C-alpha cells in the first residue's frame, strides 16, 4: 500500500485507533454490595469516619455462574493505601497491596470474602483529605481484547521510541493490517454507551442517554481478536529475525521501600506487608518472574509482625524467585556514619541474612543513597561482598559520572565491581516498557565491555512493586524486533556475568569517594538527629570498650550490644540521618537515639563498676578513669558536678587509671577577661562584637587567624529549586547577613582548670548562645553553641579565615581522610562547594595548620583559607519545622605544628567526641592498668565482645594513609588469635603490619 501519511501521522492514527479497544476490555461488571467499614454497613460513596490511623473493611461476593473464574477480577478503590486479604471458599487467604497502581485482584473461587486495612494516604504520604469508598466491583475481563490492546500499545510505544529506525514502517504495517482484520461492533446505542467515558466524548455539551449494560463482543468478533493477536505475535517474531534485538537487559522486579520518608515508620511496617504480599502473588502468576528486596531490617520486622508472611518469602527464596540481597542492615547514608557503624551495618546485616535464609550476599545494594564514602569497598570485601549497585551517581547535576560498569577502588586499594544504569523512566522505579528498555540500553556506556545491563522495575520509594501488566509486557516483548532482549533475571546472575567480563576485559577504575553533586544540604538539615546519632555511636563504642577492658581484667564476658546498635543502624537510613523526612520521623529518630544513649551510659556505668570490682581495693575516694582510645591522653574531664579537670597527667592508650583527685593539679596557668582567654598554649583575643580578633599559637609563635574568627552568617538565599531539605545551591552566599547583634558578653568561668566567656546573640526571632572555653592544658578553643531557633529557610554557618595557604583541605571520613580542593579550577572542584567531614577538617601548610573540630556536624565549605562549618538549616519541606527550637553542640579551633597527622588533629577530635570515662568516689587502690597494649600508626575503631561469644574483637585502622608495624601485648591469660574480618572470621593477612587506610580486626581470647 502506498501511504500518503508520514510515519509520524500513521503512528498518531494508530494511537487513536488503539484507544477504542480499551472500552471493550470489560465484558460485564457488577457492584459489590456486601461491604462494611469499621463494622458498619457501607456502600460505594460511604465516607470514612476519619483520616488518621488504620481503618478496617470487609466484603464478600459471588461470581455469577456464567462468568469464567479465570477471567474475573475484584476491582476496588477503598479510598487509600492498604492491604487486602482475599479469601477463597476454603478460607485460604491471599494478600495484595491496594494503592493507585494495584487495584485489580484475581479470584480463586466463585465464593469469596475479603478484609482490608487501609490508611487515608497515597503511596508518597499524600493525605486523602476526604476518603471514601470510590468503587468496589466484580469484573468479567475480556482477556483477548485486554491482551490485544496491550500488544498494540507496545507496538505504538516501540514505534515511538524507535523513530528513525528502519523497523518502524514495518511495525506500523503490522498494526494497521491487524486493525483491518478486526470485526468490531458498531450498533449505535451500544457503541455510544461503551465509549461514553472516552476523554473526547466527555467534552461534549450533552451526551445521549446511554445503556447501563452495553453488549460485549460476539463470539465471532472475539475470534477475530484472538486470531489477530496470534498473527501479530507471529509477524513480530518474523520481523525480529530481520531486525534482531540490539542489546540485552536483565530485568528484576523491585520495590524501593524507604524505611521512613514522607510517612512514619508505623506506615512502613504496613507498606512492607502490602508490597511483599503483592510480590508473592505475582510469583503465582509467572514462574519466570523474579523479585529482589534488600534490607535485613525489613525481614527482621516482618518476623516480628507477620511471621507467616516471612515463611512464604523464605519458600520463594528457596525456589529462586525471591532474591534477598544487599548484605547491610538498612540502605544507609554513608557520608556521615563513623567507620564502626558501617562495619556493624555489614556485620549485623550479613549475620541476619545467614541466620534467616542461609545466604551470604555478594552484592551491596544502595540505589538511592547520596554519595558513597571511600571506606566502603574495603568493608564490603571483608564482609563477603564483591559487587556494588546504585543509580544515584546519575543524579549529579554538574559533571557526568564517567562510567557505569567499573571497578570502584576504596581508600585502601580494595576494589568492588560497580554497576549503575541510566533509565529515563523513573530510574530504579522502572517499567517494562519499550522506551525504558531502549533508552537504558542506549545510555549504557559499558556495552563494549559487557553485553548486558541491569534494570529494576516496579513502583517504589513508597513501595508497591511490580504490577501484573509488567509480567504480560515482558512476555509480549520477547518477540519484538530491534528492542533489547529483556528477560527476568537475578541480580546475582547479572553480576556473575559482569565479573566474568571483568576478568576478560579491562574496566575503568574510579578511586576514592564518590561525591554526589546534589543533596549537599543533607549534611546539615535536622541537626538534632545528627547530633543524637553521633552521641549514640560514641556512647556505644565507649560502653563496649569499658566492658571489654573489664573482661580482660578478670570480669565475665560482656553481652553484645547488638540490639542497641540496630537502632543506631536503622536511623542511619538514607532519609532519616540526612534529615529528609517528615517531622514524625525526625521526632521518633531523636527519641530512639536518645534512648540508645541512655542505655549506653547505663552499660558504661555497669561496666565501670564491674571493672572497679577487678581492681585492688583501698580506703579513700579515688577517681577511676578509662582512656577509650589508642591515643596517649592528658587527664582532662568534667566531673558530675560540672567541675573541670585539666592536668598534665597522661593516660596510656586503653588504660585504666586510679588517681587521687585531690592531688590533680592544673596543667598550667589560666587567665580570662571579657576580651581574652589564655593558657600556656594559646592566647585568644576577642573583638568588641564577640568574634575572635587573634589566636596566637605559642609553640610556633604564629598567628592562627587571617581575619575575624568565628563569624556567624545567616544565608537567607538558601532556597533551592527543588528538594528543600536536601539541597543547598551554589548561590546560597549571594545574600548573607553576618550576625553581629551582641546581646551580652560575660566571663562565666574563671577556675584554675577552665575559663570561659559566654556570648548571647539575637538574629530576628532566634537566639544564639556561645561559650568560648579554654582549659589549663588545652590546645584548642572550644565553642559550645546553644541555639533556640525560630526562623524559616535560613542556612547558618560559622566562618573563620586562617593564616594558612593550602590547595587542599583534609577532611575526616569513615576509616580515613579525603582531600578536598580549596579552589575552583575545574567544574569538579567548583561543584564540591559543600562536602562532608566527620570530626575534623584541616588546612595545613608545611610546619603549621589549623583544624576545625566538631562533635555533631558534617557540612563543610572550605574555600581558599576560610574554614566554614554549617550549623543549621531550616527548610519547610518535608518538615515545616526543621531545626525549630533548641539544640546544642560544640565546635573548636585547633592550631598545631606540622601536618595534621603529626599535629594531633585526629587525637584532639577524638577527645572532643569520645571523652574519658570516669567513676568518682571509688574505694580502689591507686594505680595504672593496661591490659592491652598496641603500638603502631593506628586509631581505635571498636573493642567489643565477639558475636559468637568467643572472646573479644579489637578493631583498628590506619587513619592517615601511611603504613607501619604493629606490636600487641596482652595481659597475662590472654592471647591474640590473629586477624579477623568485619564478620569476625579468620583473615589471612599479616598481624604485625598495617597498610594505608587498612581496617584490621583481632580476636582476643583467654588462654
PDB file of C-alpha atoms in Angstrom, residues 366-470:
ATOM      1  CA  UNK A 366      22.190   1.074  47.520  1.00  0.00           C
ATOM      2  CA  UNK A 367      20.206   2.561  44.633  1.00  0.00           C
ATOM      3  CA  UNK A 368      19.206   5.784  46.382  1.00  0.00           C
ATOM      4  CA  UNK A 369      21.986   6.973  48.731  1.00  0.00           C
ATOM      5  CA  UNK A 370      23.506  10.442  48.437  1.00  0.00           C
ATOM      6  CA  UNK A 371      27.143   9.681  47.704  1.00  0.00           C
ATOM      7  CA  UNK A 372      29.497   6.993  48.944  1.00  0.00           C
ATOM      8  CA  UNK A 373      32.469   7.025  51.277  1.00  0.00           C
ATOM      9  CA  UNK A 374      35.738   5.584  50.039  1.00  0.00           C
ATOM     10  CA  UNK A 375      35.782   3.272  53.069  1.00  0.00           C
ATOM     11  CA  UNK A 376      33.042   1.092  51.621  1.00  0.00           C
ATOM     12  CA  UNK A 377      34.963  -1.147  49.185  1.00  0.00           C
ATOM     13  CA  UNK A 378      37.222  -2.467  51.948  1.00  0.00           C
ATOM     14  CA  UNK A 379      34.307  -3.066  54.304  1.00  0.00           C
ATOM     15  CA  UNK A 380      32.326  -4.813  51.593  1.00  0.00           C
ATOM     16  CA  UNK A 381      35.239  -7.053  50.649  1.00  0.00           C
ATOM     17  CA  UNK A 382      35.758  -8.020  54.273  1.00  0.00           C
ATOM     18  CA  UNK A 383      32.020  -8.635  54.542  1.00  0.00           C
ATOM     19  CA  UNK A 384      31.927 -11.019  51.589  1.00  0.00           C
ATOM     20  CA  UNK A 385      30.548  -8.527  49.064  1.00  0.00           C
ATOM     21  CA  UNK A 386      32.424  -8.003  45.814  1.00  0.00           C
ATOM     22  CA  UNK A 387      29.741  -6.087  43.897  1.00  0.00           C
ATOM     23  CA  UNK A 388      28.024  -2.742  44.364  1.00  0.00           C
ATOM     24  CA  UNK A 389      24.918  -1.274  42.762  1.00  0.00           C
ATOM     25  CA  UNK A 390      23.489   2.235  42.739  1.00  0.00           C
ATOM     26  CA  UNK A 391      21.937   4.615  40.251  1.00  0.00           C
ATOM     27  CA  UNK A 392      22.295   7.771  42.334  1.00  0.00           C
ATOM     28  CA  UNK A 393      25.552   8.805  40.668  1.00  0.00           C
ATOM     29  CA  UNK A 394      23.444   9.707  37.627  1.00  0.00           C
ATOM     30  CA  UNK A 395      21.793  12.473  39.668  1.00  0.00           C
ATOM     31  CA  UNK A 396      24.926  14.634  39.790  1.00  0.00           C
ATOM     32  CA  UNK A 397      23.999  17.962  38.222  1.00  0.00           C
ATOM     33  CA  UNK A 398      27.333  19.394  37.094  1.00  0.00           C
ATOM     34  CA  UNK A 399      29.578  16.585  35.893  1.00  0.00           C
ATOM     35  CA  UNK A 400      28.523  13.339  34.324  1.00  0.00           C
ATOM     36  CA  UNK A 401      29.919  10.350  36.147  1.00  0.00           C
ATOM     37  CA  UNK A 402      32.338   8.809  33.639  1.00  0.00           C
ATOM     38  CA  UNK A 403      31.415   5.107  33.793  1.00  0.00           C
ATOM     39  CA  UNK A 404      28.543   2.736  34.570  1.00  0.00           C
ATOM     40  CA  UNK A 405      30.400  -0.581  34.805  1.00  0.00           C
ATOM     41  CA  UNK A 406      33.727  -0.124  36.563  1.00  0.00           C
ATOM     42  CA  UNK A 407      35.963  -1.030  39.436  1.00  0.00           C
ATOM     43  CA  UNK A 408      35.434   1.144  42.471  1.00  0.00           C
ATOM     44  CA  UNK A 409      38.662   1.377  44.416  1.00  0.00           C
ATOM     45  CA  UNK A 410      38.460   2.353  48.056  1.00  0.00           C
ATOM     46  CA  UNK A 411      40.840   4.361  50.212  1.00  0.00           C
ATOM     47  CA  UNK A 412      42.990   1.317  50.936  1.00  0.00           C
ATOM     48  CA  UNK A 413      43.019  -0.030  47.369  1.00  0.00           C
ATOM     49  CA  UNK A 414      40.276  -2.644  47.817  1.00  0.00           C
ATOM     50  CA  UNK A 415      38.011  -2.950  44.789  1.00  0.00           C
ATOM     51  CA  UNK A 416      34.411  -3.899  44.141  1.00  0.00           C
ATOM     52  CA  UNK A 417      32.687  -4.203  40.784  1.00  0.00           C
ATOM     53  CA  UNK A 418      30.179  -1.372  40.477  1.00  0.00           C
ATOM     54  CA  UNK A 419      27.249  -1.039  38.106  1.00  0.00           C
ATOM     55  CA  UNK A 420      24.742   1.709  37.560  1.00  0.00           C
ATOM     56  CA  UNK A 421      22.097   2.193  34.901  1.00  0.00           C
ATOM     57  CA  UNK A 422      20.540   5.340  33.474  1.00  0.00           C
ATOM     58  CA  UNK A 423      16.820   4.726  32.964  1.00  0.00           C
ATOM     59  CA  UNK A 424      14.891   7.859  31.922  1.00  0.00           C
ATOM     60  CA  UNK A 425      11.593   6.270  33.012  1.00  0.00           C
ATOM     61  CA  UNK A 426      11.736   6.745  36.794  1.00  0.00           C
ATOM     62  CA  UNK A 427      15.211   5.373  37.424  1.00  0.00           C
ATOM     63  CA  UNK A 428      15.151   2.413  39.811  1.00  0.00           C
ATOM     64  CA  UNK A 429      11.324   2.558  39.815  1.00  0.00           C
ATOM     65  CA  UNK A 430      11.321   1.418  36.222  1.00  0.00           C
ATOM     66  CA  UNK A 431       8.730  -0.078  33.902  1.00  0.00           C
ATOM     67  CA  UNK A 432       8.655  -2.941  31.458  1.00  0.00           C
ATOM     68  CA  UNK A 433       8.325  -0.623  28.502  1.00  0.00           C
ATOM     69  CA  UNK A 434       9.936  -0.268  25.052  1.00  0.00           C
ATOM     70  CA  UNK A 435      11.132   3.260  25.728  1.00  0.00           C
ATOM     71  CA  UNK A 436      12.675   2.391  29.083  1.00  0.00           C
ATOM     72  CA  UNK A 437      14.401  -0.643  27.631  1.00  0.00           C
ATOM     73  CA  UNK A 438      15.691   1.130  24.545  1.00  0.00           C
ATOM     74  CA  UNK A 439      16.982   4.215  26.364  1.00  0.00           C
ATOM     75  CA  UNK A 440      18.513   2.283  29.261  1.00  0.00           C
ATOM     76  CA  UNK A 441      20.485   0.211  26.776  1.00  0.00           C
ATOM     77  CA  UNK A 442      21.406   3.263  24.707  1.00  0.00           C
ATOM     78  CA  UNK A 443      22.670   5.005  27.852  1.00  0.00           C
ATOM     79  CA  UNK A 444      24.758   2.003  28.932  1.00  0.00           C
ATOM     80  CA  UNK A 445      28.345   3.043  28.250  1.00  0.00           C
ATOM     81  CA  UNK A 446      29.831  -0.271  29.301  1.00  0.00           C
ATOM     82  CA  UNK A 447      28.253  -2.209  26.441  1.00  0.00           C
ATOM     83  CA  UNK A 448      31.649  -2.609  24.793  1.00  0.00           C
ATOM     84  CA  UNK A 449      32.850  -4.355  27.940  1.00  0.00           C
ATOM     85  CA  UNK A 450      29.774  -6.412  28.884  1.00  0.00           C
ATOM     86  CA  UNK A 451      26.736  -7.318  26.748  1.00  0.00           C
ATOM     87  CA  UNK A 452      24.056  -6.777  29.405  1.00  0.00           C
ATOM     88  CA  UNK A 453      22.804  -4.072  31.745  1.00  0.00           C
ATOM     89  CA  UNK A 454      20.507  -4.303  34.722  1.00  0.00           C
ATOM     90  CA  UNK A 455      17.053  -2.690  35.002  1.00  0.00           C
ATOM     91  CA  UNK A 456      14.857  -2.702  38.081  1.00  0.00           C
ATOM     92  CA  UNK A 457      11.106  -2.455  37.508  1.00  0.00           C
ATOM     93  CA  UNK A 458       8.258  -1.766  39.893  1.00  0.00           C
ATOM     94  CA  UNK A 459       6.597   1.128  41.661  1.00  0.00           C
ATOM     95  CA  UNK A 460       8.721   2.276  44.551  1.00  0.00           C
ATOM     96  CA  UNK A 461      10.037   4.737  47.094  1.00  0.00           C
ATOM     97  CA  UNK A 462       6.722   4.222  48.863  1.00  0.00           C
ATOM     98  CA  UNK A 463       6.757   0.556  47.959  1.00  0.00           C
ATOM     99  CA  UNK A 464       4.113  -1.195  45.890  1.00  0.00           C
ATOM    100  CA  UNK A 465       6.361  -3.006  43.442  1.00  0.00           C
ATOM    101  CA  UNK A 466       5.565  -4.565  40.069  1.00  0.00           C
ATOM    102  CA  UNK A 467       2.042  -4.972  38.674  1.00  0.00           C
ATOM    103  CA  UNK A 468       0.625  -7.919  36.678  1.00  0.00           C
ATOM    104  CA  UNK A 469       0.800  -5.931  33.448  1.00  0.00           C
ATOM    105  CA  UNK A 470       4.586  -5.908  33.691  1.00  0.00           C
TER     106      UNK A 470
END
